[in-house]
Amino acid sequence: MTISHRRILSASLSAVLLLLATAASGAAAPSPVPLSPAAPAPASSATADGQRDFDWEIGTWRTSVRVLADPLSDSPDEWLEFSGTSTVRPLADRRANVVELAVSGPAGSIDAINLRLYEPQAQRWSLTFVNLRDGLLTPAVYGGFRDGVGEFYGDDRLGDRPIKVRFLVTRVGRDEARFEQAFSADGGETWETNWVAVDHRVRR
């Protein structure tokens, strides 16, 4: 999948990975990264099979998002800032969940959905993103948790270059979580972070 100028992959948030759906600048919406089927899925430490790995995230969060406007470019770093909410709802007895992200900032707004499904045979999670701008599902990414950190890897293209993508989900505490996405143009030797989201739980 080709990502044009000023497009950024957004899987975040609350997670995990999410889409820039609309922007005041009129930039096209970026898409999350498909994971190479050959990439290893990290082992889970939350439960024996990982099925409840996202239970801690169920609920509503206030989220602050920073997005690098032009990843892997020679231009000076320009970070776009957004804030709003991320809501995580359980499905199918918590064997699945859905994330709804709604944030805005000077550059525009982000509205997206992330559907997460647990695959018991593979003991891994698949994350499928929905671009609310065009209503299309994107290829899933795969991974899991180890030592409290979720790791999800994939392959994509930035312009005419093949790139690798790393997405991390870190539970900082009971009421705080951090999501980071990075691109690599050298096969994973070095990474440039381009998406950072920090969530704080909304207490009812």
PDB file of C-alpha atoms in Angstrom:
ATOM      1  CA  MET A   1       0.000   0.000   0.000  1.00  0.00           C
ATOM      2  CA  THR A   2       1.473   3.335  -1.010  1.00  0.00           C
ATOM      3  CA  ILE A   3       1.482   6.239   1.426  1.00  0.00           C
ATOM      4  CA  SER A   4       1.776   9.611  -0.281  1.00  0.00           C
ATOM      5  CA  HIS A   5       3.416  12.839   0.915  1.00  0.00           C
ATOM      6  CA  ARG A   6       2.297  14.000   4.395  1.00  0.00           C
ATOM      7  CA  ARG A   7       0.480  10.748   5.055  1.00  0.00           C
ATOM      8  CA  ILE A   8       1.164   8.853   8.201  1.00  0.00           C
ATOM      9  CA  LEU A   9       0.157   5.471   9.388  1.00  0.00           C
ATOM     10  CA  SER A  10      -1.887   5.771  12.528  1.00  0.00           C
ATOM     11  CA  ALA A  11      -2.583   2.746  14.467  1.00  0.00           C
ATOM     12  CA  SER A  12      -3.027   4.164  17.843  1.00  0.00           C
ATOM     13  CA  LEU A  13      -4.062   4.303  19.650  1.00  0.00           C
ATOM     14  CA  SER A  14      -5.817   3.603  22.344  1.00  0.00           C
ATOM     15  CA  ALA A  15      -4.408   1.949  21.028  1.00  0.00           C
ATOM     16  CA  VAL A  16      -3.102   0.613  18.737  1.00  0.00           C
ATOM     17  CA  LEU A  17      -2.982   1.520  15.531  1.00  0.00           C
ATOM     18  CA  LEU A  18      -5.504   3.879  13.884  1.00  0.00           C
ATOM     19  CA  LEU A  19      -6.278   5.985  10.777  1.00  0.00           C
ATOM     20  CA  LEU A  20      -6.080   9.653   9.962  1.00  0.00           C
ATOM     21  CA  ALA A  21      -9.600   9.924   8.659  1.00  0.00           C
ATOM     22  CA  THR A  22      -9.941  13.622   7.917  1.00  0.00           C
ATOM     23  CA  ALA A  23      -7.573  16.564   7.982  1.00  0.00           C
ATOM     24  CA  ALA A  24      -8.143  20.272   7.587  1.00  0.00           C
ATOM     25  CA  SER A  25      -5.248  20.359   5.155  1.00  0.00           C
ATOM     26  CA  GLY A  26      -7.081  17.929   2.872  1.00  0.00           C
ATOM     27  CA  ALA A  27      -4.324  15.304   3.083  1.00  0.00           C
ATOM     28  CA  ALA A  28      -5.396  11.783   2.159  1.00  0.00           C
ATOM     29  CA  ALA A  29      -6.054   9.380   5.000  1.00  0.00           C
ATOM     30  CA  PRO A  30      -3.175   7.070   5.889  1.00  0.00           C
ATOM     31  CA  SER A  31      -3.669   3.368   6.320  1.00  0.00           C
ATOM     32  CA  PRO A  32      -2.369   0.911   8.877  1.00  0.00           C
ATOM     33  CA  VAL A  33       0.302  -1.544   7.910  1.00  0.00           C
ATOM     34  CA  PRO A  34      -0.247  -5.162   6.908  1.00  0.00           C
ATOM     35  CA  LEU A  35       1.995  -7.540   8.803  1.00  0.00           C
ATOM     36  CA  SER A  36       4.129 -10.018   6.963  1.00  0.00           C
ATOM     37  CA  PRO A  37       2.748 -13.499   7.719  1.00  0.00           C
ATOM     38  CA  ALA A  38       6.317 -14.640   8.340  1.00  0.00           C
ATOM     39  CA  ALA A  39       6.864 -12.159  11.169  1.00  0.00           C
ATOM     40  CA  PRO A  40       6.889 -13.829  14.606  1.00  0.00           C
ATOM     41  CA  ALA A  41       4.065 -13.138  17.019  1.00  0.00           C
ATOM     42  CA  PRO A  42       5.373 -12.280  20.498  1.00  0.00           C
ATOM     43  CA  ALA A  43       4.358 -14.608  23.296  1.00  0.00           C
ATOM     44  CA  SER A  44       1.761 -13.399  25.774  1.00  0.00           C
ATOM     45  CA  SER A  45       2.381 -12.907  29.466  1.00  0.00           C
ATOM     46  CA  ALA A  46      -1.067 -11.650  30.503  1.00  0.00           C
ATOM     47  CA  THR A  47      -2.650 -15.105  30.356  1.00  0.00           C
ATOM     48  CA  ALA A  48      -1.545 -18.525  29.215  1.00  0.00           C
ATOM     49  CA  ASP A  49      -2.969 -18.038  25.733  1.00  0.00           C
ATOM     50  CA  GLY A  50      -3.189 -14.253  25.509  1.00  0.00           C
ATOM     51  CA  GLN A  51      -6.964 -14.154  25.085  1.00  0.00           C
ATOM     52  CA  ARG A  52      -7.442 -11.507  27.796  1.00  0.00           C
ATOM     53  CA  ASP A  53      -4.451  -9.362  26.916  1.00  0.00           C
ATOM     54  CA  PHE A  54      -6.551  -6.265  26.205  1.00  0.00           C
ATOM     55  CA  ASP A  55      -8.957  -6.576  29.162  1.00  0.00           C
ATOM     56  CA  TRP A  56      -7.162  -3.793  31.023  1.00  0.00           C
ATOM     57  CA  GLU A  57      -7.950  -1.330  28.247  1.00  0.00           C
ATOM     58  CA  ILE A  58     -11.739  -1.683  28.239  1.00  0.00           C
ATOM     59  CA  GLY A  59     -13.268   1.723  28.927  1.00  0.00           C
ATOM     60  CA  THR A  60     -12.894   5.368  27.925  1.00  0.00           C
ATOM     61  CA  TRP A  61      -9.602   7.247  27.769  1.00  0.00           C
ATOM     62  CA  ARG A  62      -8.506  10.833  27.227  1.00  0.00           C
ATOM     63  CA  THR A  63      -5.826  10.689  24.567  1.00  0.00           C
ATOM     64  CA  SER A  64      -3.113  13.046  23.344  1.00  0.00           C
ATOM     65  CA  VAL A  65      -1.652  12.173  19.942  1.00  0.00           C
ATOM     66  CA  ARG A  66       1.476  13.478  18.187  1.00  0.00           C
ATOM     67  CA  VAL A  67       1.981  12.602  14.511  1.00  0.00           C
ATOM     68  CA  LEU A  68       5.126  13.215  12.464  1.00  0.00           C
ATOM     69  CA  ALA A  69       3.980  14.970   9.281  1.00  0.00           C
ATOM     70  CA  ASP A  70       6.679  13.651   6.907  1.00  0.00           C
ATOM     71  CA  PRO A  71       8.211  10.395   8.149  1.00  0.00           C
ATOM     72  CA  LEU A  72      11.532   9.183   6.774  1.00  0.00           C
ATOM     73  CA  SER A  73      12.159  12.461   4.987  1.00  0.00           C
ATOM     74  CA  ASP A  74      15.017  14.966   4.927  1.00  0.00           C
ATOM     75  CA  SER A  75      12.743  17.818   5.949  1.00  0.00           C
ATOM     76  CA  PRO A  76      12.827  19.191   9.518  1.00  0.00           C
ATOM     77  CA  ASP A  77      10.548  17.298  11.885  1.00  0.00           C
ATOM     78  CA  GLU A  78       7.029  18.745  12.078  1.00  0.00           C
ATOM     79  CA  TRP A  79       4.768  17.197  14.697  1.00  0.00           C
ATOM     80  CA  LEU A  80       0.991  17.543  14.458  1.00  0.00           C
ATOM     81  CA  GLU A  81      -0.919  17.444  17.748  1.00  0.00           C
ATOM     82  CA  PHE A  82      -4.413  16.114  18.456  1.00  0.00           C
ATOM     83  CA  SER A  83      -6.480  15.408  21.561  1.00  0.00           C
ATOM     84  CA  GLY A  84      -9.794  13.734  22.302  1.00  0.00           C
ATOM     85  CA  THR A  85     -11.065  10.342  23.382  1.00  0.00           C
ATOM     86  CA  SER A  86     -10.420   6.685  22.736  1.00  0.00           C
ATOM     87  CA  THR A  87     -13.110   4.205  23.745  1.00  0.00           C
ATOM     88  CA  VAL A  88     -12.514   0.453  23.924  1.00  0.00           C
ATOM     89  CA  ARG A  89     -15.560  -1.849  24.017  1.00  0.00           C
ATOM     90  CA  PRO A  90     -15.531  -5.639  24.539  1.00  0.00           C
ATOM     91  CA  LEU A  91     -17.083  -8.089  22.074  1.00  0.00           C
ATOM     92  CA  ALA A  92     -17.715 -11.848  22.147  1.00  0.00           C
ATOM     93  CA  ASP A  93     -16.987 -12.351  25.840  1.00  0.00           C
ATOM     94  CA  ARG A  94     -13.831 -10.234  25.474  1.00  0.00           C
ATOM     95  CA  ARG A  95     -12.337 -12.506  22.839  1.00  0.00           C
ATOM     96  CA  ALA A  96     -12.576  -9.417  20.645  1.00  0.00           C
ATOM     97  CA  ASN A  97     -12.850  -5.683  21.151  1.00  0.00           C
ATOM     98  CA  VAL A  98     -13.282  -2.500  19.160  1.00  0.00           C
ATOM     99  CA  VAL A  99     -11.508   0.837  19.590  1.00  0.00           C
ATOM    100  CA  GLU A 100     -13.171   4.095  18.575  1.00  0.00           C
ATOM    101  CA  LEU A 101     -10.815   7.066  18.252  1.00  0.00           C
ATOM    102  CA  ALA A 102     -12.044  10.662  17.965  1.00  0.00           C
ATOM    103  CA  VAL A 103      -9.448  13.422  18.268  1.00  0.00           C
ATOM    104  CA  SER A 104      -8.895  16.849  16.747  1.00  0.00           C
ATOM    105  CA  GLY A 105      -6.307  19.588  16.561  1.00  0.00           C
ATOM    106  CA  PRO A 106      -5.123  22.538  14.470  1.00  0.00           C
ATOM    107  CA  ALA A 107      -4.334  20.189  11.544  1.00  0.00           C
ATOM    108  CA  GLY A 108      -7.828  18.649  11.465  1.00  0.00           C
ATOM    109  CA  SER A 109      -9.420  15.560  13.006  1.00  0.00           C
ATOM    110  CA  ILE A 110      -8.894  11.838  13.298  1.00  0.00           C
ATOM    111  CA  ASP A 111     -11.857   9.434  13.406  1.00  0.00           C
ATOM    112  CA  ALA A 112     -11.192   5.719  13.163  1.00  0.00           C
ATOM    113  CA  ILE A 113     -12.114   2.221  14.318  1.00  0.00           C
ATOM    114  CA  ASN A 114      -9.791  -0.649  15.185  1.00  0.00           C
ATOM    115  CA  LEU A 115     -11.255  -4.162  15.433  1.00  0.00           C
ATOM    116  CA  ARG A 116      -9.150  -6.652  17.404  1.00  0.00           C
ATOM    117  CA  LEU A 117      -9.752 -10.404  17.233  1.00  0.00           C
ATOM    118  CA  TYR A 118      -7.969 -13.156  19.146  1.00  0.00           C
ATOM    119  CA  GLU A 119      -6.852 -16.229  17.175  1.00  0.00           C
ATOM    120  CA  PRO A 120      -6.605 -19.135  19.658  1.00  0.00           C
ATOM    121  CA  GLN A 121      -4.933 -21.501  17.172  1.00  0.00           C
ATOM    122  CA  ALA A 122      -2.054 -19.086  16.605  1.00  0.00           C
ATOM    123  CA  GLN A 123      -2.223 -17.545  20.099  1.00  0.00           C
ATOM    124  CA  ARG A 124      -2.042 -14.080  18.608  1.00  0.00           C
ATOM    125  CA  TRP A 125      -4.178 -11.034  17.974  1.00  0.00           C
ATOM    126  CA  SER A 126      -5.209  -9.634  14.617  1.00  0.00           C
ATOM    127  CA  LEU A 127      -5.935  -5.901  14.417  1.00  0.00           C
ATOM    128  CA  THR A 128      -8.006  -4.632  11.510  1.00  0.00           C
ATOM    129  CA  PHE A 129      -8.436  -0.922  10.926  1.00  0.00           C
ATOM    130  CA  VAL A 130     -11.408   0.830   9.354  1.00  0.00           C
ATOM    131  CA  ASN A 131     -10.873   4.080   7.506  1.00  0.00           C
ATOM    132  CA  LEU A 132     -14.008   6.056   8.306  1.00  0.00           C
ATOM    133  CA  ARG A 133     -13.276   8.368   5.406  1.00  0.00           C
ATOM    134  CA  ASP A 134     -13.900   5.651   2.807  1.00  0.00           C
ATOM    135  CA  GLY A 135     -15.432   2.876   4.935  1.00  0.00           C
ATOM    136  CA  LEU A 136     -12.881   0.277   3.832  1.00  0.00           C
ATOM    137  CA  LEU A 137     -11.217  -2.419   5.899  1.00  0.00           C
ATOM    138  CA  THR A 138      -7.434  -2.601   5.703  1.00  0.00           C
ATOM    139  CA  PRO A 139      -5.263  -5.733   5.930  1.00  0.00           C
ATOM    140  CA  ALA A 140      -4.833  -6.959   9.499  1.00  0.00           C
ATOM    141  CA  VAL A 141      -1.652  -6.721  11.561  1.00  0.00           C
ATOM    142  CA  TYR A 142      -0.645  -9.485  13.970  1.00  0.00           C
ATOM    143  CA  GLY A 143       1.190  -9.763  17.256  1.00  0.00           C
ATOM    144  CA  GLY A 144       0.854 -10.099  20.998  1.00  0.00           C
ATOM    145  CA  PHE A 145       2.202  -9.114  24.407  1.00  0.00           C
ATOM    146  CA  ARG A 146       5.419  -9.957  26.196  1.00  0.00           C
ATOM    147  CA  ASP A 147       6.404  -8.577  29.604  1.00  0.00           C
ATOM    148  CA  GLY A 148       3.579  -6.052  29.475  1.00  0.00           C
ATOM    149  CA  VAL A 149       4.415  -4.646  26.037  1.00  0.00           C
ATOM    150  CA  GLY A 150       2.394  -5.389  22.907  1.00  0.00           C
ATOM    151  CA  GLU A 151       4.511  -5.735  19.760  1.00  0.00           C
ATOM    152  CA  PHE A 152       3.073  -5.637  16.253  1.00  0.00           C
ATOM    153  CA  TYR A 153       5.180  -5.625  13.074  1.00  0.00           C
ATOM    154  CA  GLY A 154       4.417  -5.207   9.410  1.00  0.00           C
ATOM    155  CA  ASP A 155       5.538  -4.208   5.938  1.00  0.00           C
ATOM    156  CA  ASP A 156       4.294  -1.342   3.776  1.00  0.00           C
ATOM    157  CA  ARG A 157       5.486   1.253   1.278  1.00  0.00           C
ATOM    158  CA  LEU A 158       6.245   4.927   1.776  1.00  0.00           C
ATOM    159  CA  GLY A 159       6.110   6.508  -1.660  1.00  0.00           C
ATOM    160  CA  ASP A 160       8.101   4.109  -3.811  1.00  0.00           C
ATOM    161  CA  ARG A 161      10.130   2.669  -0.916  1.00  0.00           C
ATOM    162  CA  PRO A 162       9.375  -0.551   0.932  1.00  0.00           C
ATOM    163  CA  ILE A 163       9.393   0.007   4.688  1.00  0.00           C
ATOM    164  CA  LYS A 164       8.941  -1.951   7.882  1.00  0.00           C
ATOM    165  CA  VAL A 165       6.604  -0.824  10.636  1.00  0.00           C
ATOM    166  CA  ARG A 166       6.812  -1.349  14.397  1.00  0.00           C
ATOM    167  CA  PHE A 167       3.898  -0.618  16.716  1.00  0.00           C
ATOM    168  CA  LEU A 168       4.228  -0.830  20.496  1.00  0.00           C
ATOM    169  CA  VAL A 169       1.519  -0.812  23.179  1.00  0.00           C
ATOM    170  CA  THR A 170       2.773  -0.176  26.723  1.00  0.00           C
ATOM    171  CA  ARG A 171       0.664  -0.212  29.858  1.00  0.00           C
ATOM    172  CA  VAL A 172       2.375   2.445  31.958  1.00  0.00           C
ATOM    173  CA  GLY A 173       0.054   1.964  34.927  1.00  0.00           C
ATOM    174  CA  ARG A 174      -3.524   1.115  35.788  1.00  0.00           C
ATOM    175  CA  ASP A 175      -4.776   4.385  34.310  1.00  0.00           C
ATOM    176  CA  GLU A 176      -2.156   5.255  31.691  1.00  0.00           C
ATOM    177  CA  ALA A 177      -1.074   3.681  28.393  1.00  0.00           C
ATOM    178  CA  ARG A 178       1.363   4.646  25.655  1.00  0.00           C
ATOM    179  CA  PHE A 179       1.295   3.772  21.959  1.00  0.00           C
ATOM    180  CA  GLU A 180       4.181   4.283  19.561  1.00  0.00           C
ATOM    181  CA  GLN A 181       4.618   3.639  15.870  1.00  0.00           C
ATOM    182  CA  ALA A 182       7.892   3.727  13.984  1.00  0.00           C
ATOM    183  CA  PHE A 183       9.060   3.191  10.401  1.00  0.00           C
ATOM    184  CA  SER A 184      12.287   1.618   9.184  1.00  0.00           C
ATOM    185  CA  ALA A 185      13.737   2.002   5.691  1.00  0.00           C
ATOM    186  CA  ASP A 186      16.726  -0.293   6.313  1.00  0.00           C
ATOM    187  CA  GLY A 187      15.079  -3.588   7.150  1.00  0.00           C
ATOM    188  CA  GLY A 188      14.646  -2.880  10.849  1.00  0.00           C
ATOM    189  CA  GLU A 189      18.199  -1.789  11.619  1.00  0.00           C
ATOM    190  CA  THR A 190      17.079   1.701  12.632  1.00  0.00           C
ATOM    191  CA  TRP A 191      13.647   3.136  13.417  1.00  0.00           C
ATOM    192  CA  GLU A 192      12.052   6.578  13.282  1.00  0.00           C
ATOM    193  CA  THR A 193       9.068   7.108  15.581  1.00  0.00           C
ATOM    194  CA  ASN A 194       6.198   8.882  13.811  1.00  0.00           C
ATOM    195  CA  TRP A 195       3.160   8.368  16.057  1.00  0.00           C
ATOM    196  CA  VAL A 196       2.959   8.751  19.846  1.00  0.00           C
ATOM    197  CA  ALA A 197      -0.295   8.562  21.804  1.00  0.00           C
ATOM    198  CA  VAL A 198      -0.608   8.815  25.584  1.00  0.00           C
ATOM    199  CA  ASP A 199      -3.940   7.760  27.101  1.00  0.00           C
ATOM    200  CA  HIS A 200      -5.324   8.424  30.591  1.00  0.00           C
ATOM    201  CA  ARG A 201      -8.390   6.539  31.787  1.00  0.00           C
ATOM    202  CA  VAL A 202     -11.605   8.465  32.326  1.00  0.00           C
ATOM    203  CA  ARG A 203     -13.010   7.519  35.728  1.00  0.00           C
ATOM    204  CA  ARG A 204     -16.807   7.404  35.907  1.00  0.00           C
TER     205      ARG A 204
END
